[in-house]
mmCIF file of C-alpha atoms in Angstrom:
data_model
loop_
_atom_site.group_PDB
_atom_site.id
_atom_site.type_symbol
_atom_site.label_atom_id
_atom_site.label_comp_id
_atom_site.label_asym_id
_atom_site.label_seq_id
_atom_site.Cartn_x
_atom_site.Cartn_y
_atom_site.Cartn_z
ATOM 1 C CA MET A 17 78.148 114.868 133.221
ATOM 2 C CA SER A 18 79.859 113.698 130.066
ATOM 3 C CA LEU A 19 83.149 111.652 130.158
ATOM 4 C CA GLN A 20 86.383 113.330 128.977
ATOM 5 C CA THR A 21 88.686 111.724 126.501
ATOM 6 C CA ASN A 22 92.557 111.710 126.800
ATOM 7 C CA PHE A 23 94.106 111.629 123.383
ATOM 8 C CA ALA A 24 97.468 110.194 124.504
ATOM 9 C CA GLY A 25 95.794 107.527 126.521
ATOM 10 C CA ARG A 26 93.488 106.607 123.660
ATOM 11 C CA LEU A 27 96.444 106.461 121.255
ATOM 12 C CA ARG A 28 98.429 104.354 123.851
ATOM 13 C CA ASN A 29 95.609 101.900 124.055
ATOM 14 C CA THR A 30 95.277 101.422 120.180
ATOM 15 C CA ASN A 31 97.038 98.271 119.046
ATOM 16 C CA LEU A 32 98.886 98.012 115.791
ATOM 17 C CA PRO A 33 100.816 94.766 115.376
ATOM 18 C CA ILE A 34 104.290 95.035 113.792
ATOM 19 C CA ALA A 35 103.227 92.673 111.111
ATOM 20 C CA HIS A 36 100.454 95.024 110.027
ATOM 21 C CA SER A 37 102.704 97.898 109.147
ATOM 22 C CA LEU A 38 100.746 98.818 105.986
ATOM 23 C CA MET A 39 97.400 99.240 107.864
ATOM 24 C CA PRO A 40 97.821 103.072 108.224
ATOM 25 C CA LEU A 41 98.314 103.191 104.358
ATOM 26 C CA PHE A 42 95.223 100.999 103.840
ATOM 27 C CA ASP A 43 93.284 103.112 106.104
ATOM 28 C CA ALA A 44 94.181 106.285 104.223
ATOM 29 C CA VAL A 45 93.310 104.676 100.845
ATOM 30 C CA ILE A 46 89.924 103.531 102.091
ATOM 31 C CA ASN A 47 89.226 107.096 103.395
ATOM 32 C CA SER A 48 89.987 108.247 99.763
ATOM 33 C CA ILE A 49 87.533 105.816 98.385
ATOM 34 C CA HIS A 50 84.912 107.036 100.839
ATOM 35 C CA ALA A 51 85.754 110.687 99.847
ATOM 36 C CA ILE A 52 85.294 109.898 96.210
ATOM 37 C CA GLU A 53 81.878 108.071 96.947
ATOM 38 C CA GLU A 54 80.765 111.183 98.919
ATOM 39 C CA SER A 55 81.693 113.590 96.158
ATOM 40 C CA GLY A 56 79.273 111.857 93.664
ATOM 41 C CA ARG A 57 82.137 112.055 91.212
ATOM 42 C CA ASP A 58 81.869 109.727 88.119
ATOM 43 C CA LEU A 59 84.320 106.854 88.638
ATOM 44 C CA THR A 60 86.095 107.643 85.262
ATOM 45 C CA SER A 61 87.069 110.956 86.547
ATOM 46 C CA SER A 62 88.066 109.773 89.972
ATOM 47 C CA SER A 63 91.683 109.172 91.038
ATOM 48 C CA ILE A 64 93.760 107.953 93.873
ATOM 49 C CA SER A 65 97.475 108.007 93.738
ATOM 50 C CA ILE A 66 100.173 106.820 96.258
ATOM 51 C CA GLU A 67 103.677 108.149 96.260
ATOM 52 C CA ILE A 68 106.252 106.248 98.321
ATOM 53 C CA GLN A 69 108.891 108.428 100.134
ATOM 54 C CA ARG A 70 112.222 106.967 100.715
ATOM 55 C CA THR A 71 115.208 107.729 102.849
ATOM 56 C CA GLN A 72 118.426 108.764 101.124
ATOM 57 C CA GLN A 73 120.734 105.908 100.424
ATOM 58 C CA SER A 74 123.656 106.412 102.799
ATOM 59 C CA PHE A 75 125.968 103.586 101.707
ATOM 60 C CA ILE A 76 127.383 102.085 98.656
ATOM 61 C CA GLU A 77 126.503 98.474 97.993
ATOM 62 C CA LEU A 78 129.485 96.484 96.725
ATOM 63 C CA LYS A 79 127.792 93.197 96.248
ATOM 64 C CA PRO A 80 126.850 91.980 92.776
ATOM 65 C CA GLY A 81 123.255 92.318 91.591
ATOM 66 C CA PRO A 82 120.579 94.926 91.709
ATOM 67 C CA GLU A 83 120.923 97.775 94.090
ATOM 68 C CA PRO A 84 118.837 97.455 97.166
ATOM 69 C CA LEU A 85 115.893 99.801 97.663
ATOM 70 C CA PRO A 86 116.333 102.552 100.322
ATOM 71 C CA ASN A 87 113.889 102.169 103.344
ATOM 72 C CA ILE A 88 110.462 103.714 103.095
ATOM 73 C CA ASN A 89 110.085 106.901 105.228
ATOM 74 C CA GLY A 90 106.525 107.789 104.309
ATOM 75 C CA PHE A 91 103.585 107.812 102.007
ATOM 76 C CA PHE A 92 101.722 110.608 100.231
ATOM 77 C CA ILE A 93 98.107 109.570 99.392
ATOM 78 C CA ARG A 94 96.188 111.923 97.111
ATOM 79 C CA ASP A 95 92.564 111.763 95.882
ATOM 80 C CA ASN A 96 89.932 114.044 94.189
ATOM 81 C CA GLY A 97 87.100 113.174 96.555
ATOM 82 C CA ILE A 98 84.907 115.453 98.579
ATOM 83 C CA GLY A 99 87.785 116.684 100.787
ATOM 84 C CA PHE A 100 87.984 118.037 104.418
ATOM 85 C CA ASN A 101 84.909 120.194 104.434
ATOM 86 C CA ASP A 102 83.499 121.314 107.805
ATOM 87 C CA THR A 103 81.608 117.959 108.228
ATOM 88 C CA ASN A 104 84.565 115.621 107.498
ATOM 89 C CA PHE A 105 87.016 117.855 109.451
ATOM 90 C CA ASP A 106 84.773 117.866 112.557
ATOM 91 C CA SER A 107 84.536 113.993 112.262
ATOM 92 C CA PHE A 108 88.316 113.778 111.969
ATOM 93 C CA SER A 109 88.656 115.847 115.124
ATOM 94 C CA THR A 110 86.214 113.636 117.076
ATOM 95 C CA LEU A 111 87.560 110.419 118.499
ATOM 96 C CA ASP A 112 85.354 107.375 117.811
ATOM 97 C CA SER A 113 83.251 109.537 115.356
ATOM 98 C CA LEU A 114 80.092 107.810 114.037
ATOM 99 C CA HIS A 115 80.288 109.781 110.809
ATOM 100 C CA LYS A 116 81.137 106.623 108.686
ATOM 101 C CA GLU A 117 79.333 104.006 110.780
ATOM 102 C CA GLU A 118 77.083 102.983 107.930
ATOM 103 C CA LYS A 119 80.256 102.299 105.882
ATOM 104 C CA GLY A 120 81.880 100.071 108.649
ATOM 105 C CA GLY A 121 84.071 102.854 109.935
ATOM 106 C CA ARG A 122 84.753 102.896 113.554
ATOM 107 C CA GLY A 123 86.277 106.340 113.810
ATOM 108 C CA ILE A 124 89.793 105.081 114.962
ATOM 109 C CA GLY A 125 91.595 104.488 111.726
ATOM 110 C CA ARG A 126 93.553 107.714 111.898
ATOM 111 C CA LEU A 127 95.074 106.700 115.210
ATOM 112 C CA LEU A 128 96.872 103.876 113.475
ATOM 113 C CA TRP A 129 98.688 106.583 111.414
ATOM 114 C CA LEU A 130 100.320 107.833 114.685
ATOM 115 C CA LYS A 131 101.228 104.346 115.875
ATOM 116 C CA ALA A 132 103.490 103.777 112.802
ATOM 117 C CA PHE A 133 104.381 107.412 111.796
ATOM 118 C CA THR A 134 105.720 110.358 113.714
ATOM 119 C CA SER A 135 103.445 112.882 112.049
ATOM 120 C CA VAL A 136 100.776 113.501 109.397
ATOM 121 C CA HIS A 137 100.151 116.628 107.329
ATOM 122 C CA ILE A 138 96.961 117.078 105.450
ATOM 123 C CA SER A 139 96.132 119.578 102.675
ATOM 124 C CA SER A 140 92.715 119.674 101.299
ATOM 125 C CA PHE A 141 90.968 121.886 98.520
ATOM 126 C CA TYR A 142 87.210 121.325 98.815
ATOM 127 C CA ARG A 143 83.974 123.083 97.966
ATOM 128 C CA ASN A 144 82.579 124.929 101.062
ATOM 129 C CA GLU A 145 79.156 123.444 102.035
ATOM 130 C CA VAL A 146 77.630 126.895 102.856
ATOM 131 C CA THR A 147 79.241 129.315 100.255
ATOM 132 C CA GLY A 148 79.704 127.072 97.461
ATOM 133 C CA LYS A 149 83.137 128.495 96.907
ATOM 134 C CA ILE A 150 86.490 126.609 97.035
ATOM 135 C CA SER A 151 88.415 126.613 100.285
ATOM 136 C CA HIS A 152 91.795 125.261 101.363
ATOM 137 C CA ARG A 153 92.296 123.631 104.779
ATOM 138 C CA GLN A 154 95.607 122.226 105.917
ATOM 139 C CA PHE A 155 96.577 120.955 109.415
ATOM 140 C CA ASP A 156 99.017 118.639 111.171
ATOM 141 C CA PHE A 157 98.220 115.615 113.246
ATOM 142 C CA ASN A 158 100.682 114.325 115.773
ATOM 143 C CA LYS A 159 100.980 112.619 119.112
ATOM 144 C CA ASP A 160 101.654 115.712 121.219
ATOM 145 C CA GLU A 161 99.030 118.087 119.949
ATOM 146 C CA ALA A 162 96.574 115.830 118.051
ATOM 147 C CA VAL A 163 94.961 118.226 115.463
ATOM 148 C CA CYS A 164 96.991 121.378 115.251
ATOM 149 C CA ASN A 165 98.246 124.160 113.032
ATOM 150 C CA VAL A 166 94.892 124.429 111.213
ATOM 151 C CA ILE A 167 94.804 127.064 108.499
ATOM 152 C CA THR A 168 91.454 127.452 106.500
ATOM 153 C CA GLU A 169 91.001 129.983 103.758
ATOM 154 C CA GLU A 170 89.069 130.801 100.579
ATOM 155 C CA VAL A 171 91.017 130.421 97.310
ATOM 156 C CA GLU A 172 90.566 131.239 93.676
ATOM 157 C CA THR A 173 89.597 128.408 91.240
ATOM 158 C CA GLN A 174 91.512 125.363 92.100
ATOM 159 C CA ASP A 175 91.493 121.646 91.419
ATOM 160 C CA LEU A 176 89.759 119.814 94.211
ATOM 161 C CA TYR A 177 91.992 117.291 95.940
ATOM 162 C CA THR A 178 93.175 116.149 99.293
ATOM 163 C CA GLU A 179 96.716 114.933 100.085
ATOM 164 C CA VAL A 180 97.596 113.014 103.244
ATOM 165 C CA GLN A 181 101.263 112.757 104.020
ATOM 166 C CA LEU A 182 102.319 110.016 106.397
ATOM 167 C CA ASN A 183 105.656 111.203 107.620
ATOM 168 C CA GLY A 184 108.471 109.587 109.682
ATOM 169 C CA PHE A 185 107.887 105.727 109.453
ATOM 170 C CA LEU A 186 108.915 104.370 112.688
ATOM 171 C CA PRO A 187 111.838 101.863 112.517
ATOM 172 C CA LYS A 188 110.020 98.813 113.938
ATOM 173 C CA TYR A 189 107.138 99.139 111.418
ATOM 174 C CA GLN A 190 109.515 100.265 108.652
ATOM 175 C CA LYS A 191 111.564 97.015 108.886
ATOM 176 C CA SER A 192 108.461 94.837 108.476
ATOM 177 C CA CYS A 193 107.103 96.756 105.530
ATOM 178 C CA PRO A 194 107.474 95.369 102.041
ATOM 179 C CA LYS A 195 109.786 97.558 100.025
ATOM 180 C CA THR A 196 108.814 97.304 96.404
ATOM 181 C CA PRO A 197 105.834 99.194 94.823
ATOM 182 C CA GLU A 198 104.581 95.860 93.314
ATOM 183 C CA SER A 199 104.496 94.027 96.800
ATOM 184 C CA ILE A 200 102.760 97.120 98.437
ATOM 185 C CA ALA A 201 100.190 97.271 95.562
ATOM 186 C CA SER A 202 99.402 93.495 95.918
ATOM 187 C CA GLU A 203 98.785 93.860 99.623
ATOM 188 C CA LEU A 204 96.685 97.031 99.094
ATOM 189 C CA ILE A 205 94.525 95.184 96.416
ATOM 190 C CA ASP A 206 94.032 92.202 98.784
ATOM 191 C CA HIS A 207 92.970 94.412 101.690
ATOM 192 C CA CYS A 208 90.724 96.538 99.608
ATOM 193 C CA LEU A 209 89.414 93.786 97.386
ATOM 194 C CA TRP A 210 85.894 94.334 98.360
ATOM 195 C CA TYR A 211 85.935 97.933 97.234
ATOM 196 C CA PHE A 212 87.366 97.100 93.869
ATOM 197 C CA ILE A 213 84.927 94.240 93.335
ATOM 198 C CA ARG A 214 82.022 96.530 94.284
#
């Protein structure tokens, strides 16, 4: 008899210290690096971009000096790697997946997304492993329903890319997160240094 897994309980037991508020972003970027590696794409044509989403400024700062940056509300991470084909989608939908075991993955990184953000939306254009045609898969990932609102369809010729949207930065993590793109980039490079050196 196999053991059942309770998603809410697994999420509750996943720890993300307040001081590590950028770990969900780091995990998403490392996933992008893995996706590019799996695609076999030449590094000169590979790309990963990060867009910082900020809250609307709701006050006027009367103090002299530069205007303070609004709080960060989310991140959009986009890459042109292999995408959420059936193999990768099945792995994402499986807690403690062993799919990336040889790369050091423990199959729990995406749980960190929901420790610091209210929801995640994923949109991926990829080449279907069976038909060879281009497909589009999009879905949501949240605390209440885990993987939900899945839509998969064949599409006409389309650039292959995946975008992960981390939405609704929870206040306790938002407060401890560096605000400037430069400081975020510096911490990202430090965390992912092994990948960049390689």
